[in-house]
Short mmCIF file of C-alpha atoms and ligand atoms in Angstrom, two decimals:
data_model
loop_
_atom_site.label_atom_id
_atom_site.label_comp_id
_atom_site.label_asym_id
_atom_site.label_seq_id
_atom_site.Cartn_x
_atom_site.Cartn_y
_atom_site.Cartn_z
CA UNK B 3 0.00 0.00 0.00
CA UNK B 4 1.28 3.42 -0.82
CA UNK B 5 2.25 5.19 2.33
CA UNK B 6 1.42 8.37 0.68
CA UNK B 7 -2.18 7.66 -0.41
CA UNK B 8 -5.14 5.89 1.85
CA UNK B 9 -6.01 2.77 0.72
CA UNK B 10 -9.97 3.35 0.63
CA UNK B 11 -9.07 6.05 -2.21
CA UNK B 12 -6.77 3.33 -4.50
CA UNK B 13 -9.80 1.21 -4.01
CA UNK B 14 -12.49 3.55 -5.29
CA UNK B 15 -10.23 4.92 -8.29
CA UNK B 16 -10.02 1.09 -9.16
CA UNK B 17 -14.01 0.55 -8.74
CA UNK B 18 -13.85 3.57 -11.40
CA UNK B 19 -11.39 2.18 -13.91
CA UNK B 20 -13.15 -1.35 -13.70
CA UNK B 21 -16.56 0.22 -14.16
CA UNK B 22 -14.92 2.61 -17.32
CA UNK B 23 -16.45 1.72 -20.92
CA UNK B 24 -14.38 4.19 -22.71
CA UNK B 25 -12.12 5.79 -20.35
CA UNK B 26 -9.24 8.52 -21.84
CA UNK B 27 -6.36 9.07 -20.41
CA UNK B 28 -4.18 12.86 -20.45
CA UNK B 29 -0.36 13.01 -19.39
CA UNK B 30 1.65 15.72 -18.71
CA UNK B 31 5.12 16.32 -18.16
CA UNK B 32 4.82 15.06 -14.59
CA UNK B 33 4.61 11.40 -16.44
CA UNK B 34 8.00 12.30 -18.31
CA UNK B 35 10.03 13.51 -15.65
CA UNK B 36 9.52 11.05 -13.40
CA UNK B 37 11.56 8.78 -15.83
CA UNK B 38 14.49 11.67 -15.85
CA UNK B 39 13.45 13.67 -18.59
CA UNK B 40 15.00 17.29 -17.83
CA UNK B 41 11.76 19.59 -18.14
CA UNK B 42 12.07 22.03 -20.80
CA UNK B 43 12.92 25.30 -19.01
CA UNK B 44 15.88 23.56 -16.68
CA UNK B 45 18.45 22.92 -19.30
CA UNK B 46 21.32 22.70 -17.74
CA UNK B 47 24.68 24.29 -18.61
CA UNK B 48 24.99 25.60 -22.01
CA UNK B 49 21.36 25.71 -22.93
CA UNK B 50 20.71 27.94 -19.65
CA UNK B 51 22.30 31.07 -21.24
CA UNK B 52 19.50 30.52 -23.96
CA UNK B 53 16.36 31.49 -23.90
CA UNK B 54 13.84 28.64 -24.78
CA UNK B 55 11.52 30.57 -26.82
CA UNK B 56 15.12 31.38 -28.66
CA UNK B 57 15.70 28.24 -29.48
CA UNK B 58 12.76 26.74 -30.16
CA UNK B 59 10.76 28.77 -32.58
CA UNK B 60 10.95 29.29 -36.57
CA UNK B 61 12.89 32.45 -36.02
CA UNK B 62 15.34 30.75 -33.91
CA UNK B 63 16.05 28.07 -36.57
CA UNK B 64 16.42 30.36 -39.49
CA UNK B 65 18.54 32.59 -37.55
CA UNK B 66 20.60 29.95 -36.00
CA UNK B 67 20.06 26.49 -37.41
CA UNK B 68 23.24 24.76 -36.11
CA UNK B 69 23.23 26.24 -32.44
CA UNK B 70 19.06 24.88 -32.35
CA UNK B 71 19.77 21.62 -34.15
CA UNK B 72 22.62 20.73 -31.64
CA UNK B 73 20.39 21.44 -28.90
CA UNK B 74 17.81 19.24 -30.18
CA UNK B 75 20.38 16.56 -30.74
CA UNK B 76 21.24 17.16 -27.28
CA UNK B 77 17.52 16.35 -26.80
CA UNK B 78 16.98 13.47 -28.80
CA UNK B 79 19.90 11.82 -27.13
CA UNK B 80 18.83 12.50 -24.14
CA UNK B 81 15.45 11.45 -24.65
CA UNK B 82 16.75 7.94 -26.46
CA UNK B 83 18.43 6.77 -22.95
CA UNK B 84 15.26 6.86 -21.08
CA UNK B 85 12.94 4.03 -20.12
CA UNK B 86 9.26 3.84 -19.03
CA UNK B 87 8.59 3.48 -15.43
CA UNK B 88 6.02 1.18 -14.23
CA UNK B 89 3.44 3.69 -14.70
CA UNK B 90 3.50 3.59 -18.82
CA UNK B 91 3.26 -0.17 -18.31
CA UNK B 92 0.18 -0.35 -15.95
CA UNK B 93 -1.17 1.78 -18.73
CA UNK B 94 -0.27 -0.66 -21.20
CA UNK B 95 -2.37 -3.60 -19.12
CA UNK B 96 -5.17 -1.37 -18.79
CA UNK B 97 -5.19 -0.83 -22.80
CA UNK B 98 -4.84 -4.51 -23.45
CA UNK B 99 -7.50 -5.41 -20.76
CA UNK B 100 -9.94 -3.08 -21.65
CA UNK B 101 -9.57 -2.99 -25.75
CA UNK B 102 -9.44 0.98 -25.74
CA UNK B 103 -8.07 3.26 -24.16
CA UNK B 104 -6.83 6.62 -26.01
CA UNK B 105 -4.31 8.74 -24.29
CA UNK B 106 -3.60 12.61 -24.48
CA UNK B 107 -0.27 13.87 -23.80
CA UNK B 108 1.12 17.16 -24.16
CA UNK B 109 4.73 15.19 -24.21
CA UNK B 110 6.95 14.64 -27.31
CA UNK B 111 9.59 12.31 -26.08
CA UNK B 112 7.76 9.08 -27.55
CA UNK B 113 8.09 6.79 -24.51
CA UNK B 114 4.23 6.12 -24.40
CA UNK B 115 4.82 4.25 -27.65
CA UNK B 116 8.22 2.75 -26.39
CA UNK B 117 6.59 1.05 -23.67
CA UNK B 118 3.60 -0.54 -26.01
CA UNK B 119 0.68 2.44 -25.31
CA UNK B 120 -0.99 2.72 -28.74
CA UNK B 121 -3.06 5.62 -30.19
CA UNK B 122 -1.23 8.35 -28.24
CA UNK B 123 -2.91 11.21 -29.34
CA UNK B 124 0.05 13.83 -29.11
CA UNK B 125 -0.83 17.64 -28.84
CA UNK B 126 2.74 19.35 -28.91
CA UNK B 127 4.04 16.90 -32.25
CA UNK B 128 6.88 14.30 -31.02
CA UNK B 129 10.38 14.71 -31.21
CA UNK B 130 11.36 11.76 -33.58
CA UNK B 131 10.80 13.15 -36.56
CA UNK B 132 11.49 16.17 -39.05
CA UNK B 133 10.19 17.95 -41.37
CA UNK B 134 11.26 21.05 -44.11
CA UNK B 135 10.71 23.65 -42.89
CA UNK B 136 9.26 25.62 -45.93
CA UNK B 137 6.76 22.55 -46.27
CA UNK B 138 7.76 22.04 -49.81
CA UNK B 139 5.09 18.54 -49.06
CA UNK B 140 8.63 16.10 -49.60
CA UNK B 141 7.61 13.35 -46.09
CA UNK B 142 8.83 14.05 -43.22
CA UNK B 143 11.95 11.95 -41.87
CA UNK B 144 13.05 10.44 -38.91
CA UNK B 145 15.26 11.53 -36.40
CA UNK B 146 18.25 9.39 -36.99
CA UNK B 147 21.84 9.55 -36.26
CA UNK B 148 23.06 10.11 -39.37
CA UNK B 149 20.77 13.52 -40.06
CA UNK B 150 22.89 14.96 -37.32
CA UNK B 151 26.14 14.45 -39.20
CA UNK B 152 26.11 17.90 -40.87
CA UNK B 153 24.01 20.31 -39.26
CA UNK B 154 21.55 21.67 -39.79
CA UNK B 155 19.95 19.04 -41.70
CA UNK B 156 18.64 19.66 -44.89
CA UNK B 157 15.14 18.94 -46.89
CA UNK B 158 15.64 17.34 -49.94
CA UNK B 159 14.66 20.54 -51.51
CA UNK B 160 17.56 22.22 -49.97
CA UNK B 161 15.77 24.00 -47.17
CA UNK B 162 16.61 23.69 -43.50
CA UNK B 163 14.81 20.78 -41.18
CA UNK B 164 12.62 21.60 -38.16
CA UNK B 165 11.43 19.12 -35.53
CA UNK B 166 7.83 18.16 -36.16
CA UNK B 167 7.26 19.41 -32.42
CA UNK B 168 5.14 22.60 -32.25
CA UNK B 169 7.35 25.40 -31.37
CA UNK B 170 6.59 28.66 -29.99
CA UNK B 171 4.31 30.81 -32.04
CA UNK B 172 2.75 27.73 -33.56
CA UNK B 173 -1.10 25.95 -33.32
CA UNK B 174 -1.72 22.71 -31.79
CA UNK B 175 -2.25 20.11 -34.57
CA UNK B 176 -5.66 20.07 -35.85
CA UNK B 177 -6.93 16.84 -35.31
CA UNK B 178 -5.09 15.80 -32.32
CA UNK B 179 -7.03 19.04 -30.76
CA UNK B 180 -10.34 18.05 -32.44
CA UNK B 181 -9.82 14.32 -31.09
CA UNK B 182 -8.57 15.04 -27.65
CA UNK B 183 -12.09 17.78 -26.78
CA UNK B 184 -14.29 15.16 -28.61
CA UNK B 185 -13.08 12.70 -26.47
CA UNK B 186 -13.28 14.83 -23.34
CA UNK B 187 -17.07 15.55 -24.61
CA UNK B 188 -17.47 11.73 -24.66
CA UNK B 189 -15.66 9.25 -22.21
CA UNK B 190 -17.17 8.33 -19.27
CA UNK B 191 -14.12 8.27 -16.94
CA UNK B 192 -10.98 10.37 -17.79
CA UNK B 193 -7.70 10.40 -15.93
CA UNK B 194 -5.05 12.91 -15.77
CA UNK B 195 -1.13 12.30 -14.80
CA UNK B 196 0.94 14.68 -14.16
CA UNK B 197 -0.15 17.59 -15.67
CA UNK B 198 0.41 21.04 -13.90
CA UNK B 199 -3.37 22.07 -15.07
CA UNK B 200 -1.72 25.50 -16.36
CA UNK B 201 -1.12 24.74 -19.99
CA UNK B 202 -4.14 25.62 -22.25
CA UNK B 203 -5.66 23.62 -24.27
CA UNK B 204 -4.81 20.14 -21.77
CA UNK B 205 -5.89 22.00 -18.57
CA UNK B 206 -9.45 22.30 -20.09
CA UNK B 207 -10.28 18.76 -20.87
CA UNK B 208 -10.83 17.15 -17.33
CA UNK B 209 -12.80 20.40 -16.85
CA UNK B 210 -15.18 19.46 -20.29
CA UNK B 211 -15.13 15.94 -18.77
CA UNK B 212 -16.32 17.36 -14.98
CA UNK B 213 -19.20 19.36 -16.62
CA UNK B 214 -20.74 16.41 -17.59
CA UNK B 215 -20.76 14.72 -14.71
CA UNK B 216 -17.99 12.45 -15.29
CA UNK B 217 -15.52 11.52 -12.99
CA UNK B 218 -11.71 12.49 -13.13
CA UNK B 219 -8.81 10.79 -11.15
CA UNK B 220 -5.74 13.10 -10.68
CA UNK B 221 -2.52 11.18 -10.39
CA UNK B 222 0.08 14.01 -9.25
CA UNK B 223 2.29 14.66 -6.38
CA UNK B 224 1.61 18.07 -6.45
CA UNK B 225 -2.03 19.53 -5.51
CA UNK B 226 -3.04 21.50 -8.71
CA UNK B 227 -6.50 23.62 -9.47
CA UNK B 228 -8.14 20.54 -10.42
CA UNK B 229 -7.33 18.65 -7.11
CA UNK B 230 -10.53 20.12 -5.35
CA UNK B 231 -12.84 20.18 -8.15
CA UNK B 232 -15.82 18.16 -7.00
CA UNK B 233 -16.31 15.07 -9.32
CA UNK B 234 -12.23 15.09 -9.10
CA UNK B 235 -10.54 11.93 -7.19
CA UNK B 236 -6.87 13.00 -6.46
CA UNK B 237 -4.40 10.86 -5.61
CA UNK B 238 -1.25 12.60 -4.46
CA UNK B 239 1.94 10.47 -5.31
CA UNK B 240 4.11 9.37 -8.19
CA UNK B 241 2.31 8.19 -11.41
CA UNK B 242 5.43 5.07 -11.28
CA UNK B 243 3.87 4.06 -7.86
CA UNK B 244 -0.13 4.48 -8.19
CA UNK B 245 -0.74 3.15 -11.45
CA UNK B 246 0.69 -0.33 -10.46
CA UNK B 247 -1.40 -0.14 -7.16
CA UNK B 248 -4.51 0.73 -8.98
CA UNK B 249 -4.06 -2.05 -11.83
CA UNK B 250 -3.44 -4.66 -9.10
CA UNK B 251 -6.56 -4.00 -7.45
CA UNK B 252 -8.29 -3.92 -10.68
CA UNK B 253 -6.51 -6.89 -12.34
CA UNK B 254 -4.54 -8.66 -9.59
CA UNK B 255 -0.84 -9.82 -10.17
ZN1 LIG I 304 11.70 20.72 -48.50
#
């Protein structure tokens, strides 16, 4: 049992999950970062004396491809040594159990997929791919070692690369957005992990989901607006911990 959480509450989110007939799930970077992923605006060394909106923006890449594209190989490698926790993989037993189970994440680091969660419905783009940046319509590539031999890399149309992540300045892909409020119109159990409930358009979908009457569990070790939201179950403690506890209840093992 997880010292940080009463049991009774573990219990009734599992009642919840069981009971679920098409349950959605939104992550945040509280789900990343508990598997060491440095959060955007702590870059350490280097990077600090840069200002993120700098770096990552269309300005900042036509104005300074090679200094951008090094820090995103900087990311990218970064991002490559990571491994799910436990968390992703409750996830993934709650997919396979249930049949569905879409998930909403504002993260682009790809380790939903890595760890077997499928139709990830990703809101900021994913950092393991590019694509030209003057969207001469040529496919977009991935992220491999051997684009980062000359930087910046090139389109084969001769214009620079950009991460398909959305960078400052930029709209939300179209029909993740129009996917992830239909589904927040339509599930009948959502649950949020690790998301700091200040970034616009994620914050809004538990509160779409609470208008209706639905029920939201909050997995976060930090109390955020949503916390005390009636309809809201909040259990305060690491996504890598609660997740296991909850699928245990629900599916034993
Ligand atoms: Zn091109």
């Amino acid at each position: 049992m997880n010292e940080l959480q009463p049991g009774n509450l573990i219990s009734e989110a599992a009642d919840m999950v069981e009971a679920a007939r098409s349950m959605v799930v939104s992550t945040g970077a509280g789900m990343s970062s508990e598997s060491g992923v440095r959060t955007f605006r702590g870059e350490d060394g280097f990077w600090r004396e840069h200002r993120a909106e700098d770096l990552a923006s269309i300005e900042g890449i036509r104005k300074n491809p090679e200094l951008v594209w090094e820090w995103y190989r900087e990311r990218l490698k970064a991002c490559e040594e990571l491994e799910p926790h436990a968390g992703y993989y409750a996830l993934v037993t709650i997919q396979s159990e249930k049949g569905i189970l879409p998930l909403i994440t504002q993260n682009v680091d790809g380790l939903h997929q890595k760890a077997g969660i499928e139709d990830v419905i990703e809101l900021h783009g994913n950092l393991g791919s590019a694509s030209c940046i003057d969207r001469c319509g040529a496919p977009s590539v991935e992220m491999t070692e051997e684009l980062f031999e000359e930087l910046p890399p090139r389109c084969s149309c001769g214009s620079i690369l950009r991460p398909d992540v959305v960078l400052f300045g930029e709209q939300l892909p179209e029909e993740a957005l129009r996917r992830a409020f239909h589904l927040a119109d339509s599930c009948d159990l959502m649950m949020v992990i690790g998301t700091s409930m200040v970034v616009y358009p994620a914050s809004s979908l538990p509160l779409i989901a609470l208008q209706r009457g639905v029920k939201v569990i909050e997995i976060n070790p930090e109390v955020t607006p949503l916390s005390s939201l009636d309809g809201t179950i909040s259990l305060h403690g690491t996504a890598g911990s609660i997740l296991p506890e909850i699928v245990k209840v629900v599916y034993g093992g």
